[in-house]
Amino acid sequence: MTAAPRRARRAGAAWTMVCAALLLAALPAPHDAAARAQERPADCRLAAPASWQGVSIEWLGPCAQGAAQGAGVAIARAAGREPERFFGTASAGQLSEGVFDLPDGYRPARFEKGAAVALEDRNQIIAAFRTASDAARQVSARLKAAGKGDAARAYAEDAERLASQMD
């Protein structure tokens, strides 16, 4: 084989690698909102906590009788702000217990009559983080089953981060 076909083959392989790298760079990172997106059914209600008034809320979790029910993640989006998330449980369309993931850190909470109550007791805080970690794992499993691998991995990482808060 002459040198010219070898050089052409090497050049072709190099271009293939460059194109593959560019395509990979264009894919959304696991923590991009687009990679996490999973549309909430239009008939699945979730009451917003007081701090989330005037925002768009998305529920990544099960619904029963038209209301958020069980373990999941609520995402609040407002123009010009980083999305805030609540990892935890909902019952009859009301948030129950879990952890807010806010720009300034985590805030464990439970809800009474629709209002968030800050937790101060160590055992309650640990329980809220366990609930939050479990909710992230369940969302990850549902996304993986739906073929949304990047988002599933991102929520699995969230589950690990939440679980590590209990150490």
mmCIF file of C-alpha atoms in Angstrom:
data_model
loop_
_atom_site.group_PDB
_atom_site.id
_atom_site.type_symbol
_atom_site.label_atom_id
_atom_site.label_comp_id
_atom_site.label_asym_id
_atom_site.label_seq_id
_atom_site.Cartn_x
_atom_site.Cartn_y
_atom_site.Cartn_z
ATOM 1 C CA MET A 1 0.000 0.000 0.000
ATOM 2 C CA THR A 2 1.327 3.421 -0.911
ATOM 3 C CA ALA A 3 1.696 6.326 1.482
ATOM 4 C CA ALA A 4 -1.045 8.449 -0.165
ATOM 5 C CA PRO A 5 -3.985 6.085 0.653
ATOM 6 C CA ARG A 6 -2.674 5.669 4.234
ATOM 7 C CA ARG A 7 -2.536 9.453 4.707
ATOM 8 C CA ALA A 8 -6.027 9.804 3.265
ATOM 9 C CA ARG A 9 -7.320 7.113 5.634
ATOM 10 C CA ARG A 10 -5.648 8.826 8.631
ATOM 11 C CA ALA A 11 -7.062 12.206 7.593
ATOM 12 C CA GLY A 12 -10.534 10.649 7.272
ATOM 13 C CA ALA A 13 -10.234 9.087 10.734
ATOM 14 C CA ALA A 14 -9.088 12.411 12.194
ATOM 15 C CA TRP A 15 -12.086 14.219 10.671
ATOM 16 C CA THR A 16 -14.403 11.553 12.042
ATOM 17 C CA MET A 17 -12.986 12.089 15.539
ATOM 18 C CA VAL A 18 -13.315 15.886 15.229
ATOM 19 C CA CYS A 19 -16.938 15.573 14.091
ATOM 20 C CA ALA A 20 -17.729 13.142 16.920
ATOM 21 C CA ALA A 21 -16.175 15.516 19.474
ATOM 22 C CA LEU A 22 -18.222 18.433 18.125
ATOM 23 C CA LEU A 23 -21.423 16.396 18.291
ATOM 24 C CA LEU A 24 -20.705 15.345 21.876
ATOM 25 C CA ALA A 25 -20.003 18.940 22.862
ATOM 26 C CA ALA A 26 -23.380 19.972 21.450
ATOM 27 C CA LEU A 27 -25.291 17.468 23.597
ATOM 28 C CA PRO A 28 -26.887 18.873 26.763
ATOM 29 C CA ALA A 29 -25.016 18.354 30.011
ATOM 30 C CA PRO A 30 -26.818 16.118 32.513
ATOM 31 C CA HIS A 31 -27.710 19.075 34.722
ATOM 32 C CA ASP A 32 -29.168 21.180 31.891
ATOM 33 C CA ALA A 33 -32.846 21.899 32.384
ATOM 34 C CA ALA A 34 -33.573 20.513 28.917
ATOM 35 C CA ALA A 35 -31.998 17.183 29.822
ATOM 36 C CA ARG A 36 -34.113 16.993 32.977
ATOM 37 C CA ALA A 37 -37.367 18.007 31.355
ATOM 38 C CA GLN A 38 -40.272 15.636 31.566
ATOM 39 C CA GLU A 39 -43.652 17.187 30.960
ATOM 40 C CA ARG A 40 -46.124 16.996 33.788
ATOM 41 C CA PRO A 41 -49.504 15.700 32.652
ATOM 42 C CA ALA A 42 -51.838 18.658 32.108
ATOM 43 C CA ASP A 43 -54.361 17.180 34.529
ATOM 44 C CA CYS A 44 -51.889 16.712 37.427
ATOM 45 C CA ARG A 45 -52.374 19.465 40.018
ATOM 46 C CA LEU A 46 -49.718 20.557 42.496
ATOM 47 C CA ALA A 47 -50.307 23.447 44.907
ATOM 48 C CA ALA A 48 -47.418 25.897 45.040
ATOM 49 C CA PRO A 49 -45.818 26.758 48.370
ATOM 50 C CA ALA A 50 -45.961 30.468 49.258
ATOM 51 C CA SER A 51 -42.377 31.082 48.080
ATOM 52 C CA TRP A 52 -43.254 29.762 44.605
ATOM 53 C CA GLN A 53 -46.129 32.092 43.723
ATOM 54 C CA GLY A 54 -45.999 33.436 40.179
ATOM 55 C CA VAL A 55 -43.697 30.702 38.863
ATOM 56 C CA SER A 56 -44.210 27.795 36.488
ATOM 57 C CA ILE A 57 -44.229 24.487 38.389
ATOM 58 C CA GLU A 58 -43.436 21.104 36.900
ATOM 59 C CA TRP A 59 -44.042 17.853 38.833
ATOM 60 C CA LEU A 60 -41.868 14.852 37.983
ATOM 61 C CA GLY A 61 -43.747 12.163 39.801
ATOM 62 C CA PRO A 62 -46.897 10.087 39.915
ATOM 63 C CA CYS A 63 -50.405 11.514 39.838
ATOM 64 C CA ALA A 64 -53.604 10.042 41.234
ATOM 65 C CA GLN A 65 -57.057 11.407 40.494
ATOM 66 C CA GLY A 66 -55.552 14.455 38.805
ATOM 67 C CA ALA A 67 -53.235 15.433 41.665
ATOM 68 C CA ALA A 68 -49.549 14.919 42.472
ATOM 69 C CA GLN A 69 -49.264 11.852 44.688
ATOM 70 C CA GLY A 70 -46.168 10.034 45.975
ATOM 71 C CA ALA A 71 -42.443 10.600 45.580
ATOM 72 C CA GLY A 72 -41.151 13.025 42.984
ATOM 73 C CA VAL A 73 -39.486 16.328 42.218
ATOM 74 C CA ALA A 74 -41.244 19.686 41.876
ATOM 75 C CA ILE A 75 -39.403 22.271 39.780
ATOM 76 C CA ALA A 76 -40.229 25.987 39.980
ATOM 77 C CA ARG A 77 -39.121 28.108 37.047
ATOM 78 C CA ALA A 78 -39.249 31.891 36.789
ATOM 79 C CA ALA A 79 -37.760 34.088 34.090
ATOM 80 C CA GLY A 80 -34.219 35.163 34.879
ATOM 81 C CA ARG A 81 -33.844 32.902 37.915
ATOM 82 C CA GLU A 82 -32.164 29.567 38.503
ATOM 83 C CA PRO A 83 -34.846 26.850 38.845
ATOM 84 C CA GLU A 84 -35.603 25.821 42.416
ATOM 85 C CA ARG A 85 -36.444 22.195 43.130
ATOM 86 C CA PHE A 86 -38.211 20.282 45.862
ATOM 87 C CA PHE A 87 -37.286 16.610 46.248
ATOM 88 C CA GLY A 88 -39.861 14.757 48.296
ATOM 89 C CA THR A 89 -43.426 13.578 48.524
ATOM 90 C CA ALA A 90 -46.817 14.982 47.659
ATOM 91 C CA SER A 91 -50.251 13.924 48.786
ATOM 92 C CA ALA A 92 -53.486 14.928 47.057
ATOM 93 C CA GLY A 93 -51.666 17.686 45.138
ATOM 94 C CA GLN A 94 -49.945 19.175 48.211
ATOM 95 C CA LEU A 95 -46.232 18.912 49.005
ATOM 96 C CA SER A 96 -45.693 16.779 52.138
ATOM 97 C CA GLU A 97 -42.065 16.296 53.190
ATOM 98 C CA GLY A 98 -38.645 16.643 51.613
ATOM 99 C CA VAL A 99 -35.874 19.071 50.807
ATOM 100 C CA PHE A 100 -35.770 22.303 48.804
ATOM 101 C CA ASP A 101 -32.680 22.658 46.594
ATOM 102 C CA LEU A 102 -32.219 26.428 46.508
ATOM 103 C CA PRO A 103 -29.428 28.609 45.088
ATOM 104 C CA ASP A 104 -28.066 29.096 48.625
ATOM 105 C CA GLY A 105 -28.240 25.421 49.643
ATOM 106 C CA TYR A 106 -30.605 22.749 50.902
ATOM 107 C CA ARG A 107 -33.576 23.447 53.158
ATOM 108 C CA PRO A 108 -35.440 20.454 54.642
ATOM 109 C CA ALA A 109 -39.145 21.031 55.234
ATOM 110 C CA ARG A 110 -42.473 19.437 55.853
ATOM 111 C CA PHE A 111 -45.797 21.011 55.036
ATOM 112 C CA GLU A 112 -48.761 21.753 57.262
ATOM 113 C CA LYS A 113 -51.932 23.100 55.634
ATOM 114 C CA GLY A 114 -49.942 23.990 52.514
ATOM 115 C CA ALA A 115 -47.268 25.998 54.350
ATOM 116 C CA ALA A 116 -43.628 24.926 54.606
ATOM 117 C CA VAL A 117 -42.444 24.346 58.155
ATOM 118 C CA ALA A 118 -38.679 24.450 58.700
ATOM 119 C CA LEU A 119 -37.289 21.408 60.466
ATOM 120 C CA GLU A 120 -34.964 21.794 63.431
ATOM 121 C CA ASP A 121 -35.024 18.349 65.046
ATOM 122 C CA ARG A 122 -32.078 16.267 63.802
ATOM 123 C CA ASN A 123 -34.196 13.129 63.290
ATOM 124 C CA GLN A 124 -36.786 15.052 61.266
ATOM 125 C CA ILE A 125 -34.038 16.594 59.139
ATOM 126 C CA ILE A 126 -32.499 13.170 58.466
ATOM 127 C CA ALA A 127 -35.940 11.779 57.575
ATOM 128 C CA ALA A 128 -36.518 14.667 55.138
ATOM 129 C CA PHE A 129 -33.173 14.035 53.404
ATOM 130 C CA ARG A 130 -33.961 10.298 53.164
ATOM 131 C CA THR A 131 -37.329 11.114 51.629
ATOM 132 C CA ALA A 132 -35.672 13.542 49.200
ATOM 133 C CA SER A 133 -32.963 11.066 48.186
ATOM 134 C CA ASP A 134 -35.572 8.350 47.637
ATOM 135 C CA ALA A 135 -37.679 10.725 45.515
ATOM 136 C CA ALA A 136 -34.670 11.557 43.317
ATOM 137 C CA ARG A 137 -33.938 7.830 42.888
ATOM 138 C CA GLN A 138 -37.529 7.129 41.874
ATOM 139 C CA VAL A 139 -37.538 9.969 39.338
ATOM 140 C CA SER A 140 -34.212 8.681 38.003
ATOM 141 C CA ALA A 141 -35.654 5.173 37.583
ATOM 142 C CA ARG A 142 -38.746 6.491 35.757
ATOM 143 C CA LEU A 143 -36.614 8.621 33.432
ATOM 144 C CA LYS A 144 -34.281 5.697 32.725
ATOM 145 C CA ALA A 145 -37.262 3.474 31.875
ATOM 146 C CA ALA A 146 -38.502 6.223 29.521
ATOM 147 C CA GLY A 147 -35.137 6.231 27.709
ATOM 148 C CA LYS A 148 -33.988 9.602 29.087
ATOM 149 C CA GLY A 149 -30.518 8.488 30.165
ATOM 150 C CA ASP A 150 -28.901 11.903 30.712
ATOM 151 C CA ALA A 151 -31.723 13.137 32.921
ATOM 152 C CA ALA A 152 -31.826 9.787 34.759
ATOM 153 C CA ARG A 153 -28.103 10.056 35.537
ATOM 154 C CA ALA A 154 -28.524 13.652 36.729
ATOM 155 C CA TYR A 155 -31.252 12.650 39.178
ATOM 156 C CA ALA A 156 -29.222 9.639 40.351
ATOM 157 C CA GLU A 157 -26.396 12.095 41.144
ATOM 158 C CA ASP A 158 -28.885 14.318 42.992
ATOM 159 C CA ALA A 159 -29.975 11.280 45.030
ATOM 160 C CA GLU A 160 -26.372 10.594 46.036
ATOM 161 C CA ARG A 161 -25.769 14.247 46.985
ATOM 162 C CA LEU A 162 -28.913 14.321 49.102
ATOM 163 C CA ALA A 163 -28.000 11.021 50.785
ATOM 164 C CA SER A 164 -24.504 12.326 51.560
ATOM 165 C CA GLN A 165 -26.027 15.180 53.584
ATOM 166 C CA MET A 166 -26.979 12.620 56.241
ATOM 167 C CA ASP A 167 -23.374 11.530 56.870
#
